[in-house]
């Protein structure tokens, strides 16, 4: 129903210890633009989101998932730093992730990412752990990183 919440859930998993992220995207079949909402980890492999379609009729939705490269990097570098290990290689990896995101032309945000990359290369780990930088790094780095489900139909009635 229009204006009613629809709970969407999916099993999202991958071998290894990387941090995952996922979202649901939906749209009316007669409109090309997609809405999206983040899926949140519930337990084990189960992820959920609540969407609220705003128009009547036939819709479709897809689930997209990817390795959250930035969150994975933050976790790994923090563990190594807390253990007193050398993190020079990890700082360079973080700088390259920031540059990769900045290459998408984020204007002032892109410049901030480039400056943060330089700070990481100067050994300033705290620059890479900043919450605002984490927000700028949300989402897949490239479309090639995303695995997408098939499209599922959704009927929205009165």
XYZ file of N, CA and C in Angstrom, residues 12-79:
204
model
N 22.991 -12.087 3.031
C 24.166 -11.501 2.386
C 25.391 -12.106 3.055
N 26.253 -12.722 2.257
C 27.426 -13.373 2.832
C 28.530 -13.472 1.810
N 29.733 -13.716 2.328
C 30.918 -13.850 1.497
C 31.966 -14.572 2.323
N 32.796 -15.366 1.687
C 33.918 -15.988 2.395
C 34.882 -14.913 2.859
N 35.512 -15.149 3.978
C 36.523 -14.227 4.465
C 36.007 -13.375 5.600
N 36.809 -12.375 5.938
C 36.502 -11.532 7.094
C 36.235 -10.079 6.718
N 36.064 -9.800 5.443
C 35.797 -8.431 5.018
C 34.431 -7.975 5.527
N 34.300 -6.674 5.741
C 33.034 -6.077 6.146
C 32.158 -5.944 4.901
N 30.898 -6.325 5.026
C 29.972 -6.238 3.899
C 29.015 -5.073 4.093
N 28.412 -4.641 2.998
C 27.365 -3.622 3.017
C 26.340 -4.015 1.961
N 25.109 -3.545 2.144
C 24.049 -3.896 1.195
C 22.976 -2.814 1.191
N 22.225 -2.782 0.110
C 21.114 -1.850 -0.005
C 20.019 -2.495 -0.845
N 18.834 -1.948 -0.726
C 17.726 -2.322 -1.591
C 17.422 -1.105 -2.454
N 17.188 -1.355 -3.743
C 16.817 -0.290 -4.680
C 15.487 -0.684 -5.305
N 14.569 0.290 -5.468
C 13.264 0.008 -6.032
C 12.782 1.186 -6.868
N 11.854 0.875 -7.770
C 11.235 1.929 -8.578
C 9.959 1.421 -9.206
N 9.029 2.351 -9.521
C 7.855 1.970 -10.309
C 8.325 1.586 -11.710
N 7.690 0.595 -12.297
C 8.133 0.132 -13.616
C 8.017 1.217 -14.692
N 7.141 2.197 -14.487
C 6.978 3.243 -15.498
C 7.887 4.452 -15.265
N 8.794 4.357 -14.305
C 9.724 5.461 -14.030
C 11.154 4.911 -13.979
N 12.104 5.636 -14.584
C 13.482 5.123 -14.644
C 14.307 5.374 -13.379
N 13.864 6.283 -12.521
C 14.678 6.622 -11.353
C 14.407 5.651 -10.194
N 15.478 5.316 -9.494
C 15.422 4.347 -8.412
C 15.553 5.060 -7.066
N 14.809 4.580 -6.091
C 15.016 4.956 -4.692
C 15.872 3.870 -4.076
N 16.521 4.195 -2.955
C 17.333 3.174 -2.299
C 17.331 3.365 -0.797
N 17.590 2.280 -0.105
C 17.705 2.293 1.351
C 18.762 1.274 1.752
N 19.517 1.615 2.769
C 20.544 0.701 3.269
C 19.888 -0.498 3.943
N 20.471 -1.659 3.729
C 20.088 -2.845 4.493
C 20.990 -2.893 5.718
N 20.422 -3.313 6.841
C 21.170 -3.402 8.091
C 21.295 -4.844 8.532
N 22.477 -5.186 9.024
C 22.746 -6.542 9.489
C 21.877 -6.831 10.699
N 21.168 -7.961 10.669
C 20.284 -8.351 11.763
C 20.944 -9.428 12.603
N 21.284 -10.554 11.973
C 21.984 -11.647 12.641
C 22.487 -12.626 11.589
N 23.519 -13.350 11.943
C 24.130 -14.303 11.008
C 24.287 -13.643 9.637
N 23.646 -14.198 8.616
C 23.749 -13.647 7.264
C 22.550 -12.776 6.895
N 21.600 -12.599 7.806
C 20.351 -11.893 7.515
C 20.509 -10.376 7.619
N 20.055 -9.685 6.573
C 20.056 -8.228 6.501
C 18.636 -7.774 6.195
N 18.252 -6.588 6.676
C 16.893 -6.088 6.455
C 16.886 -4.586 6.214
N 15.812 -4.150 5.560
C 15.524 -2.725 5.380
C 14.019 -2.574 5.338
N 13.571 -1.362 5.539
C 12.159 -1.026 5.383
C 12.073 0.035 4.298
N 11.234 -0.232 3.294
C 11.038 0.744 2.222
C 9.596 1.231 2.269
N 9.364 2.368 1.640
C 8.021 2.939 1.605
C 7.749 3.482 0.204
N 7.176 2.628 -0.672
C 6.848 3.100 -2.018
C 5.828 4.239 -1.954
N 5.949 5.195 -2.863
C 5.097 6.385 -2.818
C 4.099 6.474 -3.974
N 4.108 5.482 -4.857
C 3.163 5.503 -5.975
C 2.489 4.146 -6.105
N 1.305 4.157 -6.691
C 0.553 2.927 -6.940
C 1.131 2.175 -8.133
N 0.860 0.875 -8.168
C 1.164 0.103 -9.350
C 2.336 -0.843 -9.207
N 2.798 -1.312 -10.366
C 3.880 -2.287 -10.425
C 5.226 -1.627 -10.174
N 5.993 -2.235 -9.317
C 7.351 -1.819 -8.993
C 8.256 -3.037 -9.145
N 9.528 -2.784 -9.066
C 10.490 -3.865 -8.912
C 11.551 -3.406 -7.936
N 12.182 -4.395 -7.282
C 13.285 -4.060 -6.394
C 14.403 -5.065 -6.571
N 15.608 -4.619 -6.253
C 16.792 -5.472 -6.304
C 17.574 -5.276 -5.006
N 18.309 -6.288 -4.654
C 19.229 -6.225 -3.527
C 20.633 -6.111 -4.111
N 21.419 -5.181 -3.586
C 22.806 -5.032 -4.006
C 23.701 -5.176 -2.777
N 24.806 -5.863 -2.953
C 25.753 -6.052 -1.855
C 27.172 -5.899 -2.381
N 28.071 -5.501 -1.478
C 29.465 -5.310 -1.850
C 30.336 -5.411 -0.619
N 31.607 -5.598 -0.850
C 32.584 -5.529 0.233
C 32.795 -4.060 0.561
N 32.601 -3.710 1.816
C 32.807 -2.338 2.259
C 34.306 -2.159 2.487
N 34.982 -1.741 1.434
C 36.450 -1.659 1.467
C 36.942 -0.705 2.551
N 36.256 0.413 2.745
C 36.709 1.390 3.737
C 36.544 0.870 5.161
N 35.382 0.300 5.473
C 35.174 -0.256 6.819
C 36.122 -1.417 7.085
N 36.371 -2.219 6.063
C 37.320 -3.319 6.205
C 38.710 -2.765 6.502
N 39.118 -1.732 5.757
C 40.420 -1.115 5.992
C 40.510 -0.544 7.402
N 39.494 0.187 7.815
C 39.501 0.792 9.158
C 39.655 -0.270 10.242
N 38.943 -1.365 10.090
C 39.031 -2.434 11.092
C 40.440 -3.033 11.125
N 40.945 -3.392 9.955
C 42.255 -4.048 9.894
C 43.381 -3.149 10.392
N 43.373 -1.868 9.995
C 44.454 -0.977 10.416
C 44.359 -0.693 11.911
N 43.158 -0.601 12.445
C 42.997 -0.361 13.887
C 43.512 -1.533 14.705
N 43.224 -2.754 14.259
C 43.691 -3.948 14.967
C 45.215 -4.000 14.967
